[in-house]
C-alpha atoms as one frame of an Amber mdcrd trajectory, in Angstrom:
protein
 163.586 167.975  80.824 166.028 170.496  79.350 167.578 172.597  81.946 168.831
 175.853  79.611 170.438 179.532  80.315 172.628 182.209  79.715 175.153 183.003
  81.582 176.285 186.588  81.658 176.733 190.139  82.656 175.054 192.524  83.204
 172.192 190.698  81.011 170.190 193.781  81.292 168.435 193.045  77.992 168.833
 189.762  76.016 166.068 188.245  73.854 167.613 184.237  74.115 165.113 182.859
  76.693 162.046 183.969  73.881 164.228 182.735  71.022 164.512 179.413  73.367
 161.199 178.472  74.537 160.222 179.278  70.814 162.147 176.452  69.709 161.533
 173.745  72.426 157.864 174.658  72.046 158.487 173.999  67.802 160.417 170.903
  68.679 157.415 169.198  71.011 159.973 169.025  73.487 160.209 170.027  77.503
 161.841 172.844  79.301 163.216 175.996  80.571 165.592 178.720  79.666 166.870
 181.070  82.523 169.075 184.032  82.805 172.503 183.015  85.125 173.851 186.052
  86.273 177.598 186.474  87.607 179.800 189.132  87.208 182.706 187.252  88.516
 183.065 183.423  87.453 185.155 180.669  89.432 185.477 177.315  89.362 183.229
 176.637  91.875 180.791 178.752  90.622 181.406 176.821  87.043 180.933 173.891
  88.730 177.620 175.103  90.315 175.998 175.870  87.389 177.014 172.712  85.349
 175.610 170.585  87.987 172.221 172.746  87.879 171.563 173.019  84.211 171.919
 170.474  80.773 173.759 173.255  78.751 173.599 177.014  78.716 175.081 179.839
  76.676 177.563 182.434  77.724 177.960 185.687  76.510 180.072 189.026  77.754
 182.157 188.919  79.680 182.807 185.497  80.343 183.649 183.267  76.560 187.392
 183.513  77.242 187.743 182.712  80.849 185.324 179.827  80.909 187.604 177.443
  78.760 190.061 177.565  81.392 187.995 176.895  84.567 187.329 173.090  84.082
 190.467 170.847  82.823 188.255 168.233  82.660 185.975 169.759  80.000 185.731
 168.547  76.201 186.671 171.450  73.793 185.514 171.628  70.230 188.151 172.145
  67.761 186.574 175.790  66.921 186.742 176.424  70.971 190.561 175.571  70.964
 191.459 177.357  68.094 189.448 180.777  69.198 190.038 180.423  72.881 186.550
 180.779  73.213 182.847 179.402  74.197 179.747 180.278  74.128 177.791 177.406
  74.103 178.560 174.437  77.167 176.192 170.821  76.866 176.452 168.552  80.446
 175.814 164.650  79.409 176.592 161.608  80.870 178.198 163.260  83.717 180.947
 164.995  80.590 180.791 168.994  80.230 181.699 170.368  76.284 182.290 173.269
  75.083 181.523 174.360  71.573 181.556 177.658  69.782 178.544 178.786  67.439
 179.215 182.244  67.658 181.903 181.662  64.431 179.406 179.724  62.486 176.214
 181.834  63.364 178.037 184.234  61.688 178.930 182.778  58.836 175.044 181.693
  58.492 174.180 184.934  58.820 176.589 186.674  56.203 174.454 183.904  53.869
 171.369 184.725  54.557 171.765 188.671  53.705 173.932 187.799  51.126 177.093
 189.929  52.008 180.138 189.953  49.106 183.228 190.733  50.930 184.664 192.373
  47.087 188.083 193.471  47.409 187.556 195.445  50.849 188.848 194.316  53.917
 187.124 194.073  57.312 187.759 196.247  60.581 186.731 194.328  63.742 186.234
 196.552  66.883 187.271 195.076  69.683 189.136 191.696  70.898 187.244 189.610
  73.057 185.639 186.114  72.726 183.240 187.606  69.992 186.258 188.878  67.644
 188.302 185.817  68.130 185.405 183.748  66.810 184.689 186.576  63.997 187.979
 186.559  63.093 188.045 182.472  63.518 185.147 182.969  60.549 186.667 185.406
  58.494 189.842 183.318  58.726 187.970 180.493  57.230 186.489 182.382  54.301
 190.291 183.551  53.510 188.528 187.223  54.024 191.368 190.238  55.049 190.706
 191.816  58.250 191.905 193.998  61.220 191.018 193.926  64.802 191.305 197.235
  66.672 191.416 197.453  70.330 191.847 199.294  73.453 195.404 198.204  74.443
 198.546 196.958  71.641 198.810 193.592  71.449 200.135 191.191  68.904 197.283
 191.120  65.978 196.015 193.834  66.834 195.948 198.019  66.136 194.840 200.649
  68.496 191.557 202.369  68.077 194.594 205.717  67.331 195.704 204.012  63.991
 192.367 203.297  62.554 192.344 206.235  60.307 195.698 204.886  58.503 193.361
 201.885  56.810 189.721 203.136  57.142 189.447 203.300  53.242 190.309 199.896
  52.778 187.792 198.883  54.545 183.914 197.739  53.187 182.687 195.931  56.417
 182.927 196.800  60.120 181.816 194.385  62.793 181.234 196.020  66.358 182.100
 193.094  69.005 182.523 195.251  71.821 179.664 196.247  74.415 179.467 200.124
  73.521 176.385 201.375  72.643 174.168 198.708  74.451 173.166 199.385  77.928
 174.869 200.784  80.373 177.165 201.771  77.663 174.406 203.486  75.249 176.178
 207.029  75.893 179.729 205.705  75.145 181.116 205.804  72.084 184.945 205.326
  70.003 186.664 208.337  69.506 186.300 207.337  65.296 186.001 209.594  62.526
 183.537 207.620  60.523 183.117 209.910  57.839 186.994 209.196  56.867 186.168
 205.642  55.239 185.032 205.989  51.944 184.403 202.540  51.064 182.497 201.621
  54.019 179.426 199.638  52.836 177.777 198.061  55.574 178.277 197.834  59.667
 177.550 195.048  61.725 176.685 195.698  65.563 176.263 192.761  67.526 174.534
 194.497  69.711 170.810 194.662  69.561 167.129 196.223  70.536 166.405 199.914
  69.898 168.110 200.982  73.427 171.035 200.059  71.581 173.014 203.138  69.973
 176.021 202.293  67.825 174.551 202.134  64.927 172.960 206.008  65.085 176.246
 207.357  64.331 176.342 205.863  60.587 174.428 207.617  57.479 171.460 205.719
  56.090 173.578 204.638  53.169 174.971 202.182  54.552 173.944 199.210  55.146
 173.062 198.833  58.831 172.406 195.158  60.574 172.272 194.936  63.963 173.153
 191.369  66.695 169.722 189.569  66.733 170.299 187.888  63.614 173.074 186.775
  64.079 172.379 185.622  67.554 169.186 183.899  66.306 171.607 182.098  63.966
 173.961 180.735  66.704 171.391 180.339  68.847 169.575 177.190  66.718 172.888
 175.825  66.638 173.584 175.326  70.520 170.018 174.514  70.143 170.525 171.674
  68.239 173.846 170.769  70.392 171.809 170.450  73.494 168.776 168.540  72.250
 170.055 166.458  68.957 167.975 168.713  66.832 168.749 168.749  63.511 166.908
 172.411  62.880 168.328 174.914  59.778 169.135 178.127  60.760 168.541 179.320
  57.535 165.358 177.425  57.043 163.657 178.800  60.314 165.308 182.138  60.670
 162.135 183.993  59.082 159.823 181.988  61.941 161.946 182.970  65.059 162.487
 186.511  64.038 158.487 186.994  63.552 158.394 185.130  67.341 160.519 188.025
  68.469 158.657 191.018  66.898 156.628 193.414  69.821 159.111 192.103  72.625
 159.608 195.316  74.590 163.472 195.726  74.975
């Protein structure tokens, strides 16, 4: 029996245990998916968990941290170049960490058929999610900028955004503002400066989610659950040797989803 979660926090709202059970129920096969949540992850704790369940997800806040709290784990080439996880498997007494969140993505761009042009990309926000965006992006040879709270190397602060906003055609919201609790906080952004702005990307989602009511309805507005339907078939198939397509299925899950009271 598959043992599946997410770990996370807050986890208020995510829709990954419906995605889930949809696709052990489409694969024949049995098990559960349950919600882990810690706001504060150890070892021990890590060590817990992988003892209790055959792989789980992880999400905000813990991608980064996790890759460093088990020096015995296997990491996937994509997990040591973003310094990130979000998807652990336990087998044969082994834990392995993988990252779908970079290829999700990419699956995702596919499916609504997104031309990059000759615009560049602003990524808000520099946690696990933006490394593996910009781990993407990187692969596609796509120019992009990552603003954040704090300077760091490879990165701007949310102050200089105005100084590139009309070179940009694409921005990708990685950070947790606008979902819940953080539905009344928003970037001090003047959104109305970036004139080539065709389409945002919130990976948030549900309709208590707000980031994406600041933006005019000419753009083109997509919000986190496809993209998170897209990773999540992958980790899917990494725990249970499925061989599903994302892009084949995507239609199915998405109708599973529709109604679900968020």
């Amino acid at each position: 029996m598959n043992k599946l979660g997410i770990l996370g926090w807050p986890l208020e709202k995510t829709y990954s245990p419906q995605i889930h059970k949809f696709l052990l129920d489409l694969c024949g096969l049995e098990g559960s998916y349950h919600t882990i949540k810690h706001e504060i992850i150890n070892s021990k704790i890590i060590s817990r968990i992988n003892d209790d369940f055959s792989g789980y997800n992880v999400t905000i806040p813990h991608k980064e941290k996790i890759v460093s709290l088990n020096n015995t784990s296997i990491l996937s080439d994509s997990v040591k170049a973003i310094g990130a996880s979000n998807t652990i498997l336990n087998k044969n007494s082994k834990t392995y960490l993988f990252n779908t969140d970079f290829s999700g993505f990419k699956t995702f761009l596919d499916l609504i058929q997104y031309d990059f042009g000759i615009n560049s990309v602003l990524i808000l926000g520099s946690g696990g999610s933006s490394k593996a965006i910009a781990y993407s992006l990187d692969s596609m040879n796509v120019n992009y900028y990552i603003a954040s709270r704090g300077e760091s190397i490879g990165t701007i602060p949310y102050s200089e955004i105005s100084k590139i906003s009309n070179s940009i055609g694409l921005v990708i919201n990685t950070t947790p503002l606008g979902m819940p609790p953080y539905e009344d906080t928003s970037f001090d952004i003047d959104w109305q400066f970036f004139d080539n702005l065709e389409t945002v990307i919130n990976l948030g989602y549900g309709s208590a989610n707000t980031f994406l009511d600041k933006f005019d309805k000419s753009i083109n507005q997509h919000d986190g659950l496809g993209m998170l339907v897209c990773q999540a078939i992958e980790s899917f198939n990494i725990w249970t040797s499925a061989d599903l397509s994302p892009i084949r299925i995507y239609g199915e899950v998405l109708k599973e989803l529709e109604g679900i009271d968020d």
